[in-house]
Amino acid sequence: MIEKLQHFDRRWIFLTLFIVLCLAVIHPFQLPIAVEPFVQKAYNAIEALKPGDQILMAFDYGPSTAPEVHPAALAMLRHALSRGAKVDMFTLWNEGYPYIQDAIDKVCIPMGKKKNVDYVNLGFKWGGQSGAGVIEGMGSNLKAVFPVTDDGTPYDSVPALQGVRNFHDFKLLLSVSAGTPGIDEYVRYANARYQIPIVSVVTRVSAPKEFPYVTGTQIVGLCAGLVGGAEYEELMHHPGAGTAGLFALSVANMAVIAFIIFGNAIYFLGKGTKKP
Amino acid sequence: MSTQIIVWIAALLTLCVFSFLYKDNVFYKLAEHIFVGVSSAWLFATYLHSDIMEDMLLKAFPSAFHQTSVPDWKVLGGGIIGLLILSRLIPGFVILSRFGVAFIVGFQTGIQLFDTISANILQQLGSTIVPLFTRKPGEMIKNWISVVGTSSSLAYFYFSKEQKGIFGMFTRLGIWFLMISFGAAYGSTVMTRMSILIGRIYFLLSNWLGVVKI
Amino acid sequence: MRRQIPLIIVFISGFTMMLDYFFPSLPVVHGTRELFLNWSRVAFSFAMLLGVFTLLLSNLKKIALQQSGWIFNAVLILSFAVTFFFAAQYKMTPSGSTWITIKGTQVGQTGYQIFQTVYTPLSSSIFALVAFFIASAAFRAFRAKNIEAVLLLSAAIVVMLGSIPFGDLLFNAFLSKISSIPFGFSLYNALHLSQIFGEHPVSWLSNQIQQIPMLAAQRAINFGAAIGMVFMSIKILTGIDRSYFGGGES
């Protein structure tokens, strides 16, 4: 029996996981949400914005990671706009482009915000794998990098960009990133040289790599993954996709923990039966 | 169940990819090749518009794009460098691509050198050098673990000296810190991948089958 | 000479970017830097296009030679052609209207629709596949064979439990179970540990693991990688390392 369990077809594991997750999605339960300190810091940083403050928001992710970071991105955008800040959105990923439009459709327009007055869509710009060409360019001359907005409006004709020249004119950089170019590059090029504070949303897998940068001078607040998004929605009292997916994610984690424990139990039992 | 053709196409493509879990098959290969074709075309189109047209052609020939700014022909240098890089595809002209690559490599190393020293070395050093004796016991324990953990993990990667004796014990401690780090990273990886899978399941059950209402 | 010129270009382009840190207000230095930033954005785009052209050429070659599985290569070329036809004519806006209007307005919508309908589900699904293999590896491969493996698995389990509400719910349920046993006692309450760990002890432990030992190790890794990057950059700028030219030429 132990031998059979040690060598059974892994496709049964795939099927078990799939069924468990489907059931969790079909029958979700509301769970209490505890807010991590880094998420609270991110919230505080955006809460400190005043009406008229200019912030940059980078949508550096694609469809493969959107389920994880897009909920937090929407929540933070809603928070920033509710504080009266002007948000200039751009992306260094060509896949991130449609998510800017999705954020405009789901947050900016329902909130009654005006295009090019309260928010600006600067679109996509490629600066190499490191994004250095774009980030350093934005640091010295934003107009040179984005001569027109996404809909073709010349930079000088955009009311929200009047008097905005470079990073020094922004209060905050809100980076929603899922890889490279992303938060590492903003820390290295934008913060190190121009000292612009950064609030970041990252995937859970890259969060550990970014913890050393949450020093208060580099990254001031960090939201990690779907859980971070749910925590931010909890702080905003505005449940969304993050909160909706939390139960299923919790069930998935428990399933993997159960697999680890069960697998080790079978291994040690098998070792025990093999001993003379 | 959805009646929109685009939802059905998206759902069927999702199932084609998931069919790989049973075994490699023609549907998965088809989905894979469609993915590569669509993604490379999207990449080509977006880079063409955002950088080649906006950053070069618009600035060099603004009147062609109904803009009134002054033409700046210096930006065409980027196009020349780009064409040098593309000469790699032409047999006999491969040597020209070295000049284009040289510019990119030199630019990248020059721009990142000082910023890397500042962000990844100096500021991280500053965060590591913390007082080891303070009035708060909790903060003191945290600082000791932080300093010992960072230095022992760094010591592990020093391979110029044999890792034995006291040094070996120190590097062994570093391995333990690294194992804790990798374990936490594994836990984070699980959550990332599961989030993406849950997103797909939501799409199948909600948008396609209509079993779940969001 | 053809070996020296690329090295000179590397040095000049790199040195110009570094000069701006020392002379940011000098117009010639700053202006050259801005120009190089612009050139780099365009050049990087062409570099990516090199990859696209190489992909297309290799697939076309397989179709021409009718190698095994050439049908799939034909599907790749066809999907590329269709997507590029719709996507390239317009800037990607859902409304389809743009300042680079060349033809009618319906075409742009289709390009966007192809991205949403084809690219998004394929990209998400391919990444989601890994979740199944992670679960399989958790069952079949993760064994607590030595102390390092025990540390790794323990940290993984604590972080996974602490990141979700279940961890605290289970722990609090366990504590209340213990305190309901006759003559049972809650060590947790007896030692006033609730004052240290709060109402969410598992989350607290998970955060402490991530913010102290894990952060220390990660900082060491980042630090080491940064030092390596700095020395590699110096070797490239001074011409000692020429591996980026390919071919192993010295």
PDB file of N, CA and C in Angstrom, chain B residues 98-180:
ATOM      1  N   ARG B  98      28.095  44.301 -34.465  1.00  0.00           N
ATOM      2  CA  ARG B  98      28.928  44.522 -33.273  1.00  0.00           C
ATOM      3  C   ARG B  98      28.905  45.976 -32.826  1.00  0.00           C
ATOM      4  N   PHE B  99      28.823  46.890 -33.795  1.00  0.00           N
ATOM      5  CA  PHE B  99      28.848  48.311 -33.441  1.00  0.00           C
ATOM      6  C   PHE B  99      27.553  48.696 -32.714  1.00  0.00           C
ATOM      7  N   GLY B 100      26.432  48.169 -33.199  1.00  0.00           N
ATOM      8  CA  GLY B 100      25.158  48.435 -32.536  1.00  0.00           C
ATOM      9  C   GLY B 100      25.123  47.831 -31.143  1.00  0.00           C
ATOM     10  N   VAL B 101      25.570  46.584 -31.050  1.00  0.00           N
ATOM     11  CA  VAL B 101      25.583  45.908 -29.747  1.00  0.00           C
ATOM     12  C   VAL B 101      26.518  46.635 -28.783  1.00  0.00           C
ATOM     13  N   ALA B 102      27.626  47.127 -29.304  1.00  0.00           N
ATOM     14  CA  ALA B 102      28.597  47.835 -28.459  1.00  0.00           C
ATOM     15  C   ALA B 102      27.958  49.060 -27.809  1.00  0.00           C
ATOM     16  N   PHE B 103      27.165  49.790 -28.595  1.00  0.00           N
ATOM     17  CA  PHE B 103      26.513  50.973 -28.013  1.00  0.00           C
ATOM     18  C   PHE B 103      25.574  50.574 -26.887  1.00  0.00           C
ATOM     19  N   ILE B 104      24.748  49.546 -27.141  1.00  0.00           N
ATOM     20  CA  ILE B 104      23.767  49.126 -26.138  1.00  0.00           C
ATOM     21  C   ILE B 104      24.466  48.644 -24.871  1.00  0.00           C
ATOM     22  N   VAL B 105      25.498  47.841 -25.051  1.00  0.00           N
ATOM     23  CA  VAL B 105      26.195  47.283 -23.884  1.00  0.00           C
ATOM     24  C   VAL B 105      26.876  48.396 -23.098  1.00  0.00           C
ATOM     25  N   GLY B 106      27.544  49.299 -23.803  1.00  0.00           N
ATOM     26  CA  GLY B 106      28.223  50.402 -23.124  1.00  0.00           C
ATOM     27  C   GLY B 106      27.247  51.302 -22.399  1.00  0.00           C
ATOM     28  N   PHE B 107      26.146  51.625 -23.067  1.00  0.00           N
ATOM     29  CA  PHE B 107      25.110  52.473 -22.457  1.00  0.00           C
ATOM     30  C   PHE B 107      24.590  51.838 -21.173  1.00  0.00           C
ATOM     31  N   GLN B 108      24.253  50.548 -21.263  1.00  0.00           N
ATOM     32  CA  GLN B 108      23.643  49.869 -20.125  1.00  0.00           C
ATOM     33  C   GLN B 108      24.599  49.791 -18.941  1.00  0.00           C
ATOM     34  N   THR B 109      25.870  49.440 -19.203  1.00  0.00           N
ATOM     35  CA  THR B 109      26.815  49.316 -18.095  1.00  0.00           C
ATOM     36  C   THR B 109      27.087  50.679 -17.478  1.00  0.00           C
ATOM     37  N   GLY B 110      27.184  51.710 -18.317  1.00  0.00           N
ATOM     38  CA  GLY B 110      27.455  53.042 -17.786  1.00  0.00           C
ATOM     39  C   GLY B 110      26.328  53.570 -16.929  1.00  0.00           C
ATOM     40  N   ILE B 111      25.096  53.316 -17.373  1.00  0.00           N
ATOM     41  CA  ILE B 111      23.957  53.910 -16.668  1.00  0.00           C
ATOM     42  C   ILE B 111      23.677  53.189 -15.360  1.00  0.00           C
ATOM     43  N   GLN B 112      24.030  51.906 -15.283  1.00  0.00           N
ATOM     44  CA  GLN B 112      23.632  51.163 -14.090  1.00  0.00           C
ATOM     45  C   GLN B 112      24.710  51.149 -13.008  1.00  0.00           C
ATOM     46  N   LEU B 113      25.930  51.518 -13.361  1.00  0.00           N
ATOM     47  CA  LEU B 113      27.042  51.329 -12.426  1.00  0.00           C
ATOM     48  C   LEU B 113      26.835  52.108 -11.134  1.00  0.00           C
ATOM     49  N   PHE B 114      26.682  53.416 -11.248  1.00  0.00           N
ATOM     50  CA  PHE B 114      26.585  54.234 -10.041  1.00  0.00           C
ATOM     51  C   PHE B 114      25.277  53.978  -9.302  1.00  0.00           C
ATOM     52  N   ASP B 115      24.191  53.791 -10.058  1.00  0.00           N
ATOM     53  CA  ASP B 115      22.901  53.567  -9.407  1.00  0.00           C
ATOM     54  C   ASP B 115      22.897  52.249  -8.641  1.00  0.00           C
ATOM     55  N   THR B 116      23.566  51.230  -9.171  1.00  0.00           N
ATOM     56  CA  THR B 116      23.646  49.945  -8.474  1.00  0.00           C
ATOM     57  C   THR B 116      24.449  50.091  -7.185  1.00  0.00           C
ATOM     58  N   ILE B 117      25.552  50.817  -7.268  1.00  0.00           N
ATOM     59  CA  ILE B 117      26.368  51.029  -6.070  1.00  0.00           C
ATOM     60  C   ILE B 117      25.538  51.750  -5.010  1.00  0.00           C
ATOM     61  N   SER B 118      24.777  52.749  -5.441  1.00  0.00           N
ATOM     62  CA  SER B 118      23.998  53.521  -4.481  1.00  0.00           C
ATOM     63  C   SER B 118      22.863  52.705  -3.878  1.00  0.00           C
ATOM     64  N   ALA B 119      22.039  52.093  -4.739  1.00  0.00           N
ATOM     65  CA  ALA B 119      20.810  51.453  -4.271  1.00  0.00           C
ATOM     66  C   ALA B 119      21.058  50.092  -3.646  1.00  0.00           C
ATOM     67  N   ASN B 120      21.921  49.297  -4.269  1.00  0.00           N
ATOM     68  CA  ASN B 120      22.053  47.901  -3.852  1.00  0.00           C
ATOM     69  C   ASN B 120      23.221  47.641  -2.929  1.00  0.00           C
ATOM     70  N   ILE B 121      24.151  48.571  -2.829  1.00  0.00           N
ATOM     71  CA  ILE B 121      25.300  48.335  -1.964  1.00  0.00           C
ATOM     72  C   ILE B 121      25.286  49.315  -0.789  1.00  0.00           C
ATOM     73  N   LEU B 122      25.376  50.611  -1.077  1.00  0.00           N
ATOM     74  CA  LEU B 122      25.508  51.578   0.009  1.00  0.00           C
ATOM     75  C   LEU B 122      24.272  51.623   0.907  1.00  0.00           C
ATOM     76  N   GLN B 123      23.105  51.710   0.283  1.00  0.00           N
ATOM     77  CA  GLN B 123      21.882  51.814   1.099  1.00  0.00           C
ATOM     78  C   GLN B 123      21.609  50.517   1.844  1.00  0.00           C
ATOM     79  N   GLN B 124      21.929  49.380   1.233  1.00  0.00           N
ATOM     80  CA  GLN B 124      21.732  48.102   1.909  1.00  0.00           C
ATOM     81  C   GLN B 124      22.730  47.946   3.052  1.00  0.00           C
ATOM     82  N   LEU B 125      23.960  48.414   2.848  1.00  0.00           N
ATOM     83  CA  LEU B 125      24.955  48.397   3.924  1.00  0.00           C
ATOM     84  C   LEU B 125      24.460  49.236   5.088  1.00  0.00           C
ATOM     85  N   GLY B 126      23.915  50.404   4.754  1.00  0.00           N
ATOM     86  CA  GLY B 126      23.405  51.282   5.792  1.00  0.00           C
ATOM     87  C   GLY B 126      22.301  50.636   6.610  1.00  0.00           C
ATOM     88  N   SER B 127      21.471  49.836   5.932  1.00  0.00           N
ATOM     89  CA  SER B 127      20.376  49.162   6.644  1.00  0.00           C
ATOM     90  C   SER B 127      20.877  47.985   7.464  1.00  0.00           C
ATOM     91  N   THR B 128      22.045  47.455   7.111  1.00  0.00           N
ATOM     92  CA  THR B 128      22.578  46.296   7.834  1.00  0.00           C
ATOM     93  C   THR B 128      23.372  46.726   9.074  1.00  0.00           C
ATOM     94  N   ILE B 129      24.002  47.899   9.007  1.00  0.00           N
ATOM     95  CA  ILE B 129      24.811  48.360  10.137  1.00  0.00           C
ATOM     96  C   ILE B 129      23.872  49.008  11.149  1.00  0.00           C
ATOM     97  N   VAL B 130      23.448  48.212  12.107  1.00  0.00           N
ATOM     98  CA  VAL B 130      22.469  48.660  13.121  1.00  0.00           C
ATOM     99  C   VAL B 130      23.052  48.440  14.508  1.00  0.00           C
ATOM    100  N   PRO B 131      22.572  49.181  15.513  1.00  0.00           N
ATOM    101  CA  PRO B 131      23.139  49.002  16.864  1.00  0.00           C
ATOM    102  C   PRO B 131      22.815  47.621  17.422  1.00  0.00           C
ATOM    103  N   LEU B 132      23.832  46.967  17.969  1.00  0.00           N
ATOM    104  CA  LEU B 132      23.641  45.615  18.489  1.00  0.00           C
ATOM    105  C   LEU B 132      23.233  45.613  19.961  1.00  0.00           C
ATOM    106  N   PHE B 133      23.384  46.740  20.639  1.00  0.00           N
ATOM    107  CA  PHE B 133      22.975  46.817  22.038  1.00  0.00           C
ATOM    108  C   PHE B 133      22.059  48.029  22.191  1.00  0.00           C
ATOM    109  N   THR B 134      20.783  47.745  22.456  1.00  0.00           N
ATOM    110  CA  THR B 134      19.816  48.825  22.624  1.00  0.00           C
ATOM    111  C   THR B 134      19.029  48.574  23.904  1.00  0.00           C
ATOM    112  N   ARG B 135      18.161  49.519  24.245  1.00  0.00           N
ATOM    113  CA  ARG B 135      17.377  49.367  25.476  1.00  0.00           C
ATOM    114  C   ARG B 135      16.202  48.430  25.297  1.00  0.00           C
ATOM    115  N   LYS B 136      15.769  48.261  24.038  1.00  0.00           N
ATOM    116  CA  LYS B 136      14.599  47.395  23.806  1.00  0.00           C
ATOM    117  C   LYS B 136      15.087  45.990  23.459  1.00  0.00           C
ATOM    118  N   PRO B 137      14.707  44.991  24.269  1.00  0.00           N
ATOM    119  CA  PRO B 137      15.211  43.630  24.005  1.00  0.00           C
ATOM    120  C   PRO B 137      14.759  43.094  22.644  1.00  0.00           C
ATOM    121  N   GLY B 138      13.495  43.406  22.279  1.00  0.00           N
ATOM    122  CA  GLY B 138      12.976  42.910  20.994  1.00  0.00           C
ATOM    123  C   GLY B 138      13.780  43.447  19.830  1.00  0.00           C
ATOM    124  N   GLU B 139      14.085  44.740  19.887  1.00  0.00           N
ATOM    125  CA  GLU B 139      14.852  45.369  18.799  1.00  0.00           C
ATOM    126  C   GLU B 139      16.276  44.825  18.767  1.00  0.00           C
ATOM    127  N   MET B 140      16.824  44.546  19.962  1.00  0.00           N
ATOM    128  CA  MET B 140      18.198  44.044  20.045  1.00  0.00           C
ATOM    129  C   MET B 140      18.288  42.666  19.404  1.00  0.00           C
ATOM    130  N   ILE B 141      17.311  41.802  19.732  1.00  0.00           N
ATOM    131  CA  ILE B 141      17.310  40.444  19.163  1.00  0.00           C
ATOM    132  C   ILE B 141      17.195  40.528  17.645  1.00  0.00           C
ATOM    133  N   LYS B 142      16.294  41.406  17.200  1.00  0.00           N
ATOM    134  CA  LYS B 142      16.082  41.563  15.752  1.00  0.00           C
ATOM    135  C   LYS B 142      17.373  42.019  15.068  1.00  0.00           C
ATOM    136  N   ASN B 143      18.065  42.978  15.673  1.00  0.00           N
ATOM    137  CA  ASN B 143      19.290  43.495  15.060  1.00  0.00           C
ATOM    138  C   ASN B 143      20.378  42.436  15.023  1.00  0.00           C
ATOM    139  N   TRP B 144      20.502  41.649  16.099  1.00  0.00           N
ATOM    140  CA  TRP B 144      21.520  40.592  16.130  1.00  0.00           C
ATOM    141  C   TRP B 144      21.255  39.561  15.044  1.00  0.00           C
ATOM    142  N   ILE B 145      19.986  39.146  14.943  1.00  0.00           N
ATOM    143  CA  ILE B 145      19.649  38.144  13.910  1.00  0.00           C
ATOM    144  C   ILE B 145      19.940  38.719  12.526  1.00  0.00           C
ATOM    145  N   SER B 146      19.614  39.985  12.351  1.00  0.00           N
ATOM    146  CA  SER B 146      19.799  40.623  11.046  1.00  0.00           C
ATOM    147  C   SER B 146      21.280  40.668  10.671  1.00  0.00           C
ATOM    148  N   VAL B 147      22.120  41.116  11.611  1.00  0.00           N
ATOM    149  CA  VAL B 147      23.553  41.255  11.302  1.00  0.00           C
ATOM    150  C   VAL B 147      24.198  39.881  11.120  1.00  0.00           C
ATOM    151  N   VAL B 148      23.908  38.968  12.048  1.00  0.00           N
ATOM    152  CA  VAL B 148      24.507  37.630  11.955  1.00  0.00           C
ATOM    153  C   VAL B 148      24.021  36.917  10.697  1.00  0.00           C
ATOM    154  N   GLY B 149      22.729  37.063  10.403  1.00  0.00           N
ATOM    155  CA  GLY B 149      22.164  36.403   9.217  1.00  0.00           C
ATOM    156  C   GLY B 149      22.787  36.915   7.931  1.00  0.00           C
ATOM    157  N   THR B 150      22.886  38.239   7.810  1.00  0.00           N
ATOM    158  CA  THR B 150      23.453  38.808   6.578  1.00  0.00           C
ATOM    159  C   THR B 150      24.911  38.419   6.421  1.00  0.00           C
ATOM    160  N   SER B 151      25.678  38.534   7.491  1.00  0.00           N
ATOM    161  CA  SER B 151      27.116  38.254   7.354  1.00  0.00           C
ATOM    162  C   SER B 151      27.375  36.760   7.148  1.00  0.00           C
ATOM    163  N   SER B 152      26.617  35.902   7.817  1.00  0.00           N
ATOM    164  CA  SER B 152      26.858  34.460   7.626  1.00  0.00           C
ATOM    165  C   SER B 152      26.413  34.006   6.236  1.00  0.00           C
ATOM    166  N   SER B 153      25.329  34.581   5.732  1.00  0.00           N
ATOM    167  CA  SER B 153      24.882  34.225   4.368  1.00  0.00           C
ATOM    168  C   SER B 153      25.904  34.699   3.339  1.00  0.00           C
ATOM    169  N   LEU B 154      26.451  35.901   3.560  1.00  0.00           N
ATOM    170  CA  LEU B 154      27.492  36.399   2.642  1.00  0.00           C
ATOM    171  C   LEU B 154      28.738  35.522   2.730  1.00  0.00           C
ATOM    172  N   ALA B 155      29.078  35.096   3.954  1.00  0.00           N
ATOM    173  CA  ALA B 155      30.280  34.273   4.144  1.00  0.00           C
ATOM    174  C   ALA B 155      30.161  32.955   3.401  1.00  0.00           C
ATOM    175  N   TYR B 156      28.948  32.424   3.319  1.00  0.00           N
ATOM    176  CA  TYR B 156      28.755  31.151   2.621  1.00  0.00           C
ATOM    177  C   TYR B 156      29.213  31.242   1.172  1.00  0.00           C
ATOM    178  N   PHE B 157      29.036  32.418   0.545  1.00  0.00           N
ATOM    179  CA  PHE B 157      29.369  32.563  -0.875  1.00  0.00           C
ATOM    180  C   PHE B 157      30.848  32.887  -1.099  1.00  0.00           C
ATOM    181  N   TYR B 158      31.622  32.884  -0.025  1.00  0.00           N
ATOM    182  CA  TYR B 158      33.061  33.135  -0.167  1.00  0.00           C
ATOM    183  C   TYR B 158      33.757  31.790  -0.316  1.00  0.00           C
ATOM    184  N   PHE B 159      34.131  31.449  -1.547  1.00  0.00           N
ATOM    185  CA  PHE B 159      34.667  30.126  -1.816  1.00  0.00           C
ATOM    186  C   PHE B 159      36.188  30.112  -1.928  1.00  0.00           C
ATOM    187  N   SER B 160      36.822  31.258  -1.655  1.00  0.00           N
ATOM    188  CA  SER B 160      38.281  31.291  -1.773  1.00  0.00           C
ATOM    189  C   SER B 160      38.959  30.672  -0.552  1.00  0.00           C
ATOM    190  N   LYS B 161      38.165  30.430   0.500  1.00  0.00           N
ATOM    191  CA  LYS B 161      38.728  29.819   1.712  1.00  0.00           C
ATOM    192  C   LYS B 161      37.913  28.565   2.001  1.00  0.00           C
ATOM    193  N   GLU B 162      38.619  27.513   2.440  1.00  0.00           N
ATOM    194  CA  GLU B 162      37.911  26.267   2.716  1.00  0.00           C
ATOM    195  C   GLU B 162      36.976  26.465   3.908  1.00  0.00           C
ATOM    196  N   GLN B 163      35.748  25.962   3.745  1.00  0.00           N
ATOM    197  CA  GLN B 163      34.731  26.209   4.780  1.00  0.00           C
ATOM    198  C   GLN B 163      34.791  25.102   5.829  1.00  0.00           C
ATOM    199  N   LYS B 164      35.737  25.256   6.783  1.00  0.00           N
ATOM    200  CA  LYS B 164      35.836  24.287   7.872  1.00  0.00           C
ATOM    201  C   LYS B 164      36.207  25.022   9.154  1.00  0.00           C
ATOM    202  N   GLY B 165      36.102  24.292  10.274  1.00  0.00           N
ATOM    203  CA  GLY B 165      36.409  24.893  11.563  1.00  0.00           C
ATOM    204  C   GLY B 165      35.358  25.918  11.954  1.00  0.00           C
ATOM    205  N   ILE B 166      35.809  26.999  12.588  1.00  0.00           N
ATOM    206  CA  ILE B 166      34.876  28.039  13.030  1.00  0.00           C
ATOM    207  C   ILE B 166      34.223  28.709  11.823  1.00  0.00           C
ATOM    208  N   PHE B 167      35.025  28.937  10.786  1.00  0.00           N
ATOM    209  CA  PHE B 167      34.471  29.539   9.566  1.00  0.00           C
ATOM    210  C   PHE B 167      33.405  28.621   8.975  1.00  0.00           C
ATOM    211  N   GLY B 168      33.667  27.323   9.025  1.00  0.00           N
ATOM    212  CA  GLY B 168      32.698  26.359   8.504  1.00  0.00           C
ATOM    213  C   GLY B 168      31.401  26.394   9.294  1.00  0.00           C
ATOM    214  N   MET B 169      31.517  26.530  10.615  1.00  0.00           N
ATOM    215  CA  MET B 169      30.314  26.619  11.448  1.00  0.00           C
ATOM    216  C   MET B 169      29.535  27.886  11.116  1.00  0.00           C
ATOM    217  N   PHE B 170      30.273  28.957  10.869  1.00  0.00           N
ATOM    218  CA  PHE B 170      29.630  30.234  10.549  1.00  0.00           C
ATOM    219  C   PHE B 170      28.877  30.142   9.221  1.00  0.00           C
ATOM    220  N   THR B 171      29.533  29.501   8.236  1.00  0.00           N
ATOM    221  CA  THR B 171      28.872  29.383   6.929  1.00  0.00           C
ATOM    222  C   THR B 171      27.698  28.407   7.008  1.00  0.00           C
ATOM    223  N   ARG B 172      27.799  27.416   7.906  1.00  0.00           N
ATOM    224  CA  ARG B 172      26.675  26.491   8.090  1.00  0.00           C
ATOM    225  C   ARG B 172      25.454  27.249   8.606  1.00  0.00           C
ATOM    226  N   LEU B 173      25.728  28.196   9.510  1.00  0.00           N
ATOM    227  CA  LEU B 173      24.644  29.065   9.997  1.00  0.00           C
ATOM    228  C   LEU B 173      24.051  29.854   8.837  1.00  0.00           C
ATOM    229  N   GLY B 174      24.920  30.317   7.931  1.00  0.00           N
ATOM    230  CA  GLY B 174      24.465  31.040   6.741  1.00  0.00           C
ATOM    231  C   GLY B 174      23.563  30.182   5.873  1.00  0.00           C
ATOM    232  N   ILE B 175      23.920  28.904   5.745  1.00  0.00           N
ATOM    233  CA  ILE B 175      23.082  27.987   4.958  1.00  0.00           C
ATOM    234  C   ILE B 175      21.704  27.883   5.592  1.00  0.00           C
ATOM    235  N   TRP B 176      21.648  27.830   6.911  1.00  0.00           N
ATOM    236  CA  TRP B 176      20.338  27.742   7.572  1.00  0.00           C
ATOM    237  C   TRP B 176      19.490  28.979   7.294  1.00  0.00           C
ATOM    238  N   PHE B 177      20.138  30.146   7.344  1.00  0.00           N
ATOM    239  CA  PHE B 177      19.381  31.365   7.019  1.00  0.00           C
ATOM    240  C   PHE B 177      18.897  31.310   5.566  1.00  0.00           C
ATOM    241  N   LEU B 178      19.762  30.827   4.676  1.00  0.00           N
ATOM    242  CA  LEU B 178      19.369  30.737   3.264  1.00  0.00           C
ATOM    243  C   LEU B 178      18.222  29.743   3.085  1.00  0.00           C
ATOM    244  N   MET B 179      18.249  28.654   3.842  1.00  0.00           N
ATOM    245  CA  MET B 179      17.173  27.660   3.733  1.00  0.00           C
ATOM    246  C   MET B 179      15.849  28.249   4.197  1.00  0.00           C
ATOM    247  N   ILE B 180      15.894  29.034   5.287  1.00  0.00           N
ATOM    248  CA  ILE B 180      14.671  29.693   5.742  1.00  0.00           C
ATOM    249  C   ILE B 180      14.171  30.633   4.648  1.00  0.00           C
TER     250      ILE B 180
END
